[in-house]
Amino acid sequence: MIKKTLFVLGLILQANVSYSQDIILTNDDIISKEESVQFALIEEVPIFPGCEDVENDKRMKCFQLKMTEHIKKNFTYPRKAMRKNIKGKIVAMFIINKEGAIEKITARTLSACDDCEILEREAIRIISKLPKMTPGKQKGKPVKVKYSQPFSFKLQ
């Protein structure tokens, strides 16, 4: 199968920009009713397998690098989307729970396109394959961590 994409470049360029769309103003507001914390604001980020021996201040960058590697490894441009020349920007949102498992995966389209559900399903499929992680911590306690991963589907 031929993979004709600029997907990875778009992913790398966007991955460092967007963690979530929620705005949190004070330290007291960081933990919500569900005790979930935005990835960009967490004191101790979840540890992606392979980042265990990385210094604390470099774990966010390691997490993002491992996320990009995971997406590259698991990405397949949907055939139907290729045939129909469907392209678009998708954001997948999910939670890394207190046990380090991935839950509540959703995806939504950021750009107008027909049949973008095909691309949303691919983003959800990729995120659902993420490995179990060491959970993030806030004030020394494991918490749910919200994460948003942008995807840019483009055909060459």
Short mmCIF file of N, CA and C in Angstrom, two decimals:
data_model
loop_
_atom_site.label_atom_id
_atom_site.label_comp_id
_atom_site.label_asym_id
_atom_site.label_seq_id
_atom_site.Cartn_x
_atom_site.Cartn_y
_atom_site.Cartn_z
N MET A 1 0.84 -1.18 0.00
CA MET A 1 0.00 0.00 0.00
C MET A 1 0.88 1.23 0.00
N ILE A 2 0.56 2.18 -0.82
CA ILE A 2 1.35 3.41 -0.93
C ILE A 2 0.81 4.44 0.04
N LYS A 3 1.72 5.00 0.81
CA LYS A 3 1.32 6.06 1.73
C LYS A 3 1.75 7.39 1.13
N LYS A 4 0.79 8.13 0.61
CA LYS A 4 1.07 9.43 0.02
C LYS A 4 0.61 10.49 1.01
N THR A 5 1.52 10.95 1.86
CA THR A 5 1.08 11.92 2.86
C THR A 5 2.13 12.94 3.20
N LEU A 6 1.66 14.04 3.63
CA LEU A 6 2.47 15.05 4.31
C LEU A 6 2.07 15.06 5.77
N PHE A 7 1.35 14.04 6.15
CA PHE A 7 0.78 13.92 7.49
C PHE A 7 1.81 14.11 8.58
N VAL A 8 2.93 13.42 8.51
CA VAL A 8 3.92 13.43 9.58
C VAL A 8 4.47 14.83 9.78
N LEU A 9 4.78 15.54 8.72
CA LEU A 9 5.28 16.90 8.84
C LEU A 9 4.28 17.78 9.56
N GLY A 10 3.03 17.70 9.18
CA GLY A 10 1.99 18.48 9.85
C GLY A 10 1.87 18.10 11.31
N LEU A 11 2.00 16.83 11.60
CA LEU A 11 1.93 16.35 12.98
C LEU A 11 3.05 16.93 13.81
N ILE A 12 4.28 16.86 13.30
CA ILE A 12 5.43 17.36 14.05
C ILE A 12 5.30 18.86 14.28
N LEU A 13 4.87 19.59 13.28
CA LEU A 13 4.76 21.03 13.42
C LEU A 13 3.67 21.43 14.41
N GLN A 14 2.61 20.62 14.52
CA GLN A 14 1.50 20.98 15.38
C GLN A 14 1.59 20.39 16.77
N ALA A 15 2.32 19.30 16.94
CA ALA A 15 2.30 18.56 18.20
C ALA A 15 2.77 19.39 19.38
N ASN A 16 3.67 20.31 19.17
CA ASN A 16 4.18 21.10 20.27
C ASN A 16 3.33 22.32 20.58
N VAL A 17 2.30 22.56 19.80
CA VAL A 17 1.52 23.77 19.95
C VAL A 17 0.27 23.57 20.81
N SER A 18 -0.44 22.48 20.62
CA SER A 18 -1.76 22.34 21.22
C SER A 18 -1.83 21.16 22.17
N TYR A 19 -2.15 21.44 23.40
CA TYR A 19 -2.37 20.37 24.37
C TYR A 19 -3.84 20.27 24.71
N SER A 20 -4.51 21.41 24.79
CA SER A 20 -5.92 21.41 25.09
C SER A 20 -6.47 22.77 24.77
N GLN A 21 -7.77 22.85 24.68
CA GLN A 21 -8.36 24.11 24.35
C GLN A 21 -8.95 24.81 25.58
N ASP A 22 -8.89 24.17 26.73
CA ASP A 22 -9.39 24.78 27.95
C ASP A 22 -8.39 25.81 28.45
N ILE A 23 -8.89 26.88 29.05
CA ILE A 23 -8.03 27.89 29.64
C ILE A 23 -8.14 27.79 31.14
N ILE A 24 -7.00 27.70 31.80
CA ILE A 24 -6.98 27.59 33.25
C ILE A 24 -6.14 28.74 33.77
N LEU A 25 -6.69 29.55 34.68
CA LEU A 25 -6.05 30.78 35.08
C LEU A 25 -5.25 30.72 36.38
N THR A 26 -5.70 29.95 37.34
CA THR A 26 -4.99 29.95 38.62
C THR A 26 -4.59 28.54 39.00
N ASN A 27 -3.60 28.44 39.88
CA ASN A 27 -3.12 27.15 40.33
C ASN A 27 -4.23 26.38 41.04
N ASP A 28 -5.12 27.08 41.75
CA ASP A 28 -6.22 26.42 42.45
C ASP A 28 -7.21 25.79 41.47
N ASP A 29 -7.29 26.32 40.25
CA ASP A 29 -8.23 25.81 39.26
C ASP A 29 -7.67 24.66 38.44
N ILE A 30 -6.40 24.31 38.63
CA ILE A 30 -5.78 23.28 37.80
C ILE A 30 -6.50 21.95 37.94
N ILE A 31 -6.85 21.56 39.14
CA ILE A 31 -7.54 20.29 39.34
C ILE A 31 -9.05 20.54 39.32
N SER A 32 -9.72 19.89 38.38
CA SER A 32 -11.16 20.06 38.25
C SER A 32 -11.90 19.11 39.18
N LYS A 33 -13.22 19.12 39.07
CA LYS A 33 -14.05 18.22 39.87
C LYS A 33 -13.65 16.76 39.65
N GLU A 34 -13.24 16.44 38.43
CA GLU A 34 -12.83 15.07 38.11
C GLU A 34 -11.36 14.84 38.41
N GLU A 35 -10.69 15.80 39.00
CA GLU A 35 -9.27 15.72 39.30
C GLU A 35 -8.45 15.48 38.04
N SER A 36 -8.80 16.15 36.96
CA SER A 36 -7.99 16.03 35.75
C SER A 36 -7.23 17.33 35.54
N VAL A 37 -6.05 17.19 34.97
CA VAL A 37 -5.16 18.31 34.80
C VAL A 37 -4.76 18.39 33.32
N GLN A 38 -4.63 19.59 32.81
CA GLN A 38 -4.16 19.78 31.45
C GLN A 38 -2.70 19.35 31.36
N PHE A 39 -2.33 18.69 30.30
CA PHE A 39 -0.97 18.19 30.13
C PHE A 39 0.06 19.31 30.27
N ALA A 40 -0.22 20.46 29.69
CA ALA A 40 0.73 21.57 29.72
C ALA A 40 0.93 22.15 31.12
N LEU A 41 0.02 21.85 32.04
CA LEU A 41 0.09 22.43 33.38
C LEU A 41 0.44 21.42 34.48
N ILE A 42 0.58 20.17 34.14
CA ILE A 42 0.81 19.14 35.14
C ILE A 42 2.21 19.30 35.76
N GLU A 43 2.31 19.05 37.05
CA GLU A 43 3.60 19.13 37.72
C GLU A 43 4.53 18.02 37.26
N GLU A 44 4.02 16.79 37.21
CA GLU A 44 4.80 15.65 36.73
C GLU A 44 4.03 15.00 35.60
N VAL A 45 4.54 15.15 34.37
CA VAL A 45 3.83 14.63 33.20
C VAL A 45 3.78 13.11 33.24
N PRO A 46 2.76 12.52 32.59
CA PRO A 46 2.75 11.06 32.47
C PRO A 46 4.04 10.63 31.78
N ILE A 47 4.51 9.45 32.13
CA ILE A 47 5.77 8.96 31.56
C ILE A 47 5.46 7.91 30.51
N PHE A 48 5.77 8.25 29.28
CA PHE A 48 5.60 7.36 28.14
C PHE A 48 6.67 6.27 28.27
N PRO A 49 6.34 5.00 28.00
CA PRO A 49 7.37 3.96 28.06
C PRO A 49 8.59 4.35 27.21
N GLY A 50 9.75 4.23 27.81
CA GLY A 50 10.99 4.64 27.15
C GLY A 50 11.51 5.96 27.68
N CYS A 51 10.69 6.67 28.45
CA CYS A 51 11.09 7.97 29.02
C CYS A 51 11.38 7.88 30.52
N GLU A 52 11.37 6.67 31.06
CA GLU A 52 11.52 6.52 32.51
C GLU A 52 12.84 7.08 33.04
N ASP A 53 13.91 6.96 32.28
CA ASP A 53 15.22 7.40 32.76
C ASP A 53 15.57 8.82 32.34
N VAL A 54 14.63 9.53 31.77
CA VAL A 54 14.85 10.91 31.34
C VAL A 54 14.63 11.84 32.53
N GLU A 55 15.45 12.87 32.63
CA GLU A 55 15.31 13.85 33.71
C GLU A 55 13.93 14.48 33.69
N ASN A 56 13.40 14.80 34.88
CA ASN A 56 12.04 15.35 35.00
C ASN A 56 11.79 16.53 34.07
N ASP A 57 12.73 17.44 33.95
CA ASP A 57 12.50 18.64 33.15
C ASP A 57 12.51 18.37 31.64
N LYS A 58 12.87 17.15 31.24
CA LYS A 58 12.90 16.79 29.82
C LYS A 58 11.85 15.74 29.47
N ARG A 59 11.02 15.37 30.43
CA ARG A 59 10.03 14.32 30.18
C ARG A 59 8.92 14.76 29.24
N MET A 60 8.53 16.02 29.27
CA MET A 60 7.48 16.50 28.36
C MET A 60 7.96 16.36 26.92
N LYS A 61 9.19 16.76 26.67
CA LYS A 61 9.73 16.66 25.32
C LYS A 61 9.85 15.20 24.91
N CYS A 62 10.28 14.33 25.81
CA CYS A 62 10.37 12.90 25.53
C CYS A 62 8.98 12.34 25.22
N PHE A 63 7.98 12.74 26.02
CA PHE A 63 6.60 12.30 25.80
C PHE A 63 6.17 12.65 24.38
N GLN A 64 6.41 13.90 23.99
CA GLN A 64 5.99 14.35 22.66
C GLN A 64 6.73 13.60 21.56
N LEU A 65 8.01 13.33 21.76
CA LEU A 65 8.79 12.58 20.78
C LEU A 65 8.24 11.16 20.65
N LYS A 66 7.97 10.50 21.76
CA LYS A 66 7.44 9.14 21.74
C LYS A 66 6.03 9.11 21.13
N MET A 67 5.25 10.14 21.39
CA MET A 67 3.92 10.23 20.79
C MET A 67 4.04 10.32 19.27
N THR A 68 4.94 11.15 18.79
CA THR A 68 5.15 11.28 17.35
C THR A 68 5.61 9.96 16.75
N GLU A 69 6.53 9.27 17.41
CA GLU A 69 7.00 7.97 16.93
C GLU A 69 5.85 6.96 16.88
N HIS A 70 5.01 6.97 17.92
CA HIS A 70 3.86 6.05 17.96
C HIS A 70 2.92 6.32 16.78
N ILE A 71 2.66 7.58 16.52
CA ILE A 71 1.74 7.92 15.43
C ILE A 71 2.33 7.52 14.09
N LYS A 72 3.59 7.81 13.86
CA LYS A 72 4.24 7.42 12.60
C LYS A 72 4.16 5.90 12.40
N LYS A 73 4.43 5.16 13.46
CA LYS A 73 4.44 3.69 13.39
C LYS A 73 3.05 3.12 13.10
N ASN A 74 2.02 3.73 13.64
CA ASN A 74 0.66 3.17 13.55
C ASN A 74 -0.22 3.83 12.49
N PHE A 75 0.28 4.86 11.84
CA PHE A 75 -0.53 5.61 10.89
C PHE A 75 -0.71 4.89 9.57
N THR A 76 -1.94 4.86 9.10
CA THR A 76 -2.28 4.40 7.76
C THR A 76 -3.33 5.35 7.21
N TYR A 77 -3.02 5.97 6.09
CA TYR A 77 -4.02 6.87 5.49
C TYR A 77 -5.18 5.99 5.03
N PRO A 78 -6.38 6.25 5.51
CA PRO A 78 -7.52 5.40 5.12
C PRO A 78 -7.71 5.36 3.61
N ARG A 79 -7.85 4.14 3.06
CA ARG A 79 -7.99 3.98 1.61
C ARG A 79 -9.16 4.77 1.05
N LYS A 80 -10.28 4.72 1.76
CA LYS A 80 -11.46 5.43 1.29
C LYS A 80 -11.18 6.93 1.24
N ALA A 81 -10.45 7.44 2.21
CA ALA A 81 -10.10 8.87 2.22
C ALA A 81 -9.16 9.20 1.06
N MET A 82 -8.25 8.28 0.74
CA MET A 82 -7.35 8.50 -0.40
C MET A 82 -8.15 8.53 -1.70
N ARG A 83 -9.04 7.56 -1.86
CA ARG A 83 -9.84 7.49 -3.09
C ARG A 83 -10.69 8.74 -3.29
N LYS A 84 -11.23 9.26 -2.19
CA LYS A 84 -12.11 10.42 -2.26
C LYS A 84 -11.36 11.74 -2.09
N ASN A 85 -10.02 11.66 -1.98
CA ASN A 85 -9.18 12.85 -1.80
C ASN A 85 -9.60 13.66 -0.57
N ILE A 86 -9.87 12.94 0.52
CA ILE A 86 -10.30 13.59 1.76
C ILE A 86 -9.07 13.99 2.56
N LYS A 87 -9.02 15.22 2.94
CA LYS A 87 -7.93 15.72 3.76
C LYS A 87 -8.51 16.67 4.79
N GLY A 88 -7.80 16.86 5.87
CA GLY A 88 -8.31 17.76 6.88
C GLY A 88 -7.50 17.73 8.16
N LYS A 89 -7.85 18.63 9.04
CA LYS A 89 -7.19 18.73 10.35
C LYS A 89 -8.15 18.18 11.40
N ILE A 90 -7.61 17.29 12.21
CA ILE A 90 -8.38 16.60 13.24
C ILE A 90 -7.64 16.79 14.57
N VAL A 91 -8.38 16.90 15.64
CA VAL A 91 -7.75 16.85 16.95
C VAL A 91 -8.37 15.68 17.71
N ALA A 92 -7.50 14.84 18.26
CA ALA A 92 -7.94 13.72 19.10
C ALA A 92 -7.71 14.14 20.54
N MET A 93 -8.72 13.97 21.37
CA MET A 93 -8.63 14.33 22.78
C MET A 93 -8.84 13.07 23.60
N PHE A 94 -8.06 12.94 24.67
CA PHE A 94 -8.18 11.76 25.50
C PHE A 94 -7.65 12.06 26.90
N ILE A 95 -7.86 11.09 27.76
CA ILE A 95 -7.39 11.21 29.14
C ILE A 95 -6.44 10.06 29.43
N ILE A 96 -5.34 10.38 30.08
CA ILE A 96 -4.45 9.37 30.64
C ILE A 96 -4.90 9.28 32.09
N ASN A 97 -5.51 8.15 32.47
CA ASN A 97 -6.14 8.07 33.80
C ASN A 97 -5.11 7.86 34.92
N LYS A 98 -5.61 7.74 36.13
CA LYS A 98 -4.75 7.62 37.31
C LYS A 98 -3.92 6.34 37.32
N GLU A 99 -4.29 5.38 36.49
CA GLU A 99 -3.53 4.13 36.37
C GLU A 99 -2.60 4.17 35.16
N GLY A 100 -2.66 5.23 34.36
CA GLY A 100 -1.81 5.36 33.18
C GLY A 100 -2.42 4.82 31.91
N ALA A 101 -3.69 4.39 31.97
CA ALA A 101 -4.38 3.86 30.78
C ALA A 101 -5.05 5.02 30.02
N ILE A 102 -5.26 4.79 28.73
CA ILE A 102 -5.90 5.79 27.87
C ILE A 102 -7.41 5.56 27.92
N GLU A 103 -8.17 6.64 28.09
CA GLU A 103 -9.63 6.53 28.12
C GLU A 103 -10.27 7.77 27.52
N LYS A 104 -11.57 7.67 27.29
CA LYS A 104 -12.39 8.78 26.79
C LYS A 104 -11.79 9.44 25.55
N ILE A 105 -11.48 8.63 24.55
CA ILE A 105 -10.91 9.16 23.31
C ILE A 105 -12.03 9.73 22.44
N THR A 106 -11.85 10.94 22.01
CA THR A 106 -12.78 11.56 21.06
C THR A 106 -11.95 12.26 19.99
N ALA A 107 -12.57 12.56 18.88
CA ALA A 107 -11.89 13.30 17.82
C ALA A 107 -12.89 14.23 17.18
N ARG A 108 -12.38 15.35 16.73
CA ARG A 108 -13.24 16.28 16.01
C ARG A 108 -12.45 16.97 14.90
N THR A 109 -13.17 17.38 13.91
CA THR A 109 -12.58 18.03 12.75
C THR A 109 -12.36 19.51 13.02
N LEU A 110 -11.18 20.00 12.65
CA LEU A 110 -10.86 21.41 12.82
C LEU A 110 -11.00 22.18 11.51
N SER A 111 -11.10 21.45 10.40
CA SER A 111 -11.23 22.11 9.10
C SER A 111 -12.44 21.52 8.39
N ALA A 112 -13.03 22.32 7.55
CA ALA A 112 -14.22 21.86 6.83
C ALA A 112 -13.82 20.84 5.78
N CYS A 113 -14.44 19.69 5.84
CA CYS A 113 -14.22 18.68 4.80
C CYS A 113 -15.39 17.70 4.80
N ASP A 114 -15.60 17.10 3.65
CA ASP A 114 -16.65 16.09 3.52
C ASP A 114 -16.11 14.75 4.01
N ASP A 115 -16.92 14.00 4.68
CA ASP A 115 -16.56 12.66 5.15
C ASP A 115 -15.35 12.65 6.09
N CYS A 116 -15.18 13.70 6.86
CA CYS A 116 -14.04 13.75 7.79
C CYS A 116 -14.14 12.71 8.90
N GLU A 117 -15.30 12.08 9.04
CA GLU A 117 -15.44 11.03 10.05
C GLU A 117 -14.43 9.91 9.80
N ILE A 118 -14.08 9.70 8.55
CA ILE A 118 -13.09 8.68 8.20
C ILE A 118 -11.75 9.02 8.86
N LEU A 119 -11.37 10.28 8.79
CA LEU A 119 -10.11 10.72 9.38
C LEU A 119 -10.18 10.71 10.90
N GLU A 120 -11.34 11.08 11.43
CA GLU A 120 -11.53 11.04 12.89
C GLU A 120 -11.36 9.62 13.41
N ARG A 121 -11.93 8.65 12.70
CA ARG A 121 -11.81 7.25 13.12
C ARG A 121 -10.35 6.79 13.11
N GLU A 122 -9.58 7.24 12.12
CA GLU A 122 -8.16 6.87 12.06
C GLU A 122 -7.41 7.48 13.24
N ALA A 123 -7.69 8.72 13.57
CA ALA A 123 -7.03 9.35 14.73
C ALA A 123 -7.38 8.59 16.01
N ILE A 124 -8.63 8.23 16.18
CA ILE A 124 -9.05 7.47 17.37
C ILE A 124 -8.38 6.10 17.40
N ARG A 125 -8.29 5.46 16.27
CA ARG A 125 -7.64 4.14 16.19
C ARG A 125 -6.18 4.23 16.64
N ILE A 126 -5.48 5.24 16.17
CA ILE A 126 -4.06 5.41 16.54
C ILE A 126 -3.92 5.67 18.03
N ILE A 127 -4.75 6.55 18.58
CA ILE A 127 -4.67 6.88 20.01
C ILE A 127 -5.03 5.66 20.85
N SER A 128 -5.98 4.85 20.39
CA SER A 128 -6.39 3.68 21.16
C SER A 128 -5.27 2.64 21.29
N LYS A 129 -4.26 2.73 20.45
CA LYS A 129 -3.13 1.81 20.50
C LYS A 129 -2.00 2.30 21.41
N LEU A 130 -2.18 3.44 22.05
CA LEU A 130 -1.12 3.95 22.94
C LEU A 130 -0.87 2.96 24.08
N PRO A 131 0.38 2.85 24.49
CA PRO A 131 0.69 1.94 25.60
C PRO A 131 0.29 2.53 26.95
N LYS A 132 0.20 1.67 27.93
CA LYS A 132 -0.05 2.13 29.30
C LYS A 132 1.18 2.94 29.73
N MET A 133 0.94 3.99 30.48
CA MET A 133 2.00 4.89 30.91
C MET A 133 2.04 4.98 32.43
N THR A 134 3.09 5.57 32.94
CA THR A 134 3.13 5.92 34.36
C THR A 134 2.27 7.17 34.47
N PRO A 135 1.28 7.19 35.36
CA PRO A 135 0.37 8.34 35.41
C PRO A 135 1.06 9.64 35.79
N GLY A 136 0.45 10.75 35.38
CA GLY A 136 0.93 12.06 35.77
C GLY A 136 0.59 12.32 37.23
N LYS A 137 1.32 13.24 37.82
CA LYS A 137 1.08 13.56 39.23
C LYS A 137 0.95 15.06 39.44
N GLN A 138 0.06 15.39 40.34
CA GLN A 138 -0.14 16.77 40.78
C GLN A 138 -0.09 16.74 42.30
N LYS A 139 0.78 17.55 42.87
CA LYS A 139 0.97 17.58 44.32
C LYS A 139 1.30 16.18 44.86
N GLY A 140 2.08 15.42 44.07
CA GLY A 140 2.53 14.11 44.49
C GLY A 140 1.54 12.98 44.33
N LYS A 141 0.33 13.27 43.86
CA LYS A 141 -0.70 12.24 43.73
C LYS A 141 -1.04 12.00 42.27
N PRO A 142 -1.27 10.73 41.88
CA PRO A 142 -1.68 10.45 40.50
C PRO A 142 -3.01 11.14 40.18
N VAL A 143 -3.08 11.71 38.99
CA VAL A 143 -4.30 12.39 38.54
C VAL A 143 -4.56 12.02 37.08
N LYS A 144 -5.80 12.25 36.67
CA LYS A 144 -6.15 12.12 35.26
C LYS A 144 -5.54 13.31 34.53
N VAL A 145 -4.99 13.05 33.35
CA VAL A 145 -4.36 14.11 32.57
C VAL A 145 -5.03 14.20 31.21
N LYS A 146 -5.51 15.39 30.86
CA LYS A 146 -6.13 15.63 29.56
C LYS A 146 -5.03 15.92 28.54
N TYR A 147 -5.17 15.34 27.37
CA TYR A 147 -4.20 15.58 26.31
C TYR A 147 -4.93 15.70 24.99
N SER A 148 -4.48 16.61 24.16
CA SER A 148 -5.03 16.78 22.81
C SER A 148 -3.92 16.62 21.80
N GLN A 149 -4.17 15.80 20.80
CA GLN A 149 -3.16 15.55 19.76
C GLN A 149 -3.71 15.95 18.40
N PRO A 150 -3.10 16.97 17.78
CA PRO A 150 -3.57 17.36 16.45
C PRO A 150 -3.03 16.42 15.37
N PHE A 151 -3.83 16.23 14.34
CA PHE A 151 -3.46 15.44 13.17
C PHE A 151 -3.75 16.30 11.93
N SER A 152 -2.86 16.25 10.98
CA SER A 152 -3.08 16.95 9.72
C SER A 152 -2.99 15.91 8.60
N PHE A 153 -4.12 15.58 8.00
CA PHE A 153 -4.16 14.60 6.92
C PHE A 153 -4.08 15.34 5.58
N LYS A 154 -3.02 15.06 4.84
CA LYS A 154 -2.82 15.70 3.53
C LYS A 154 -2.33 14.66 2.55
N LEU A 155 -2.78 14.76 1.32
CA LEU A 155 -2.31 13.88 0.24
C LEU A 155 -1.35 14.67 -0.63
N GLN A 156 -0.31 13.97 -1.09
CA GLN A 156 0.64 14.63 -2.00
C GLN A 156 0.13 14.56 -3.42
#
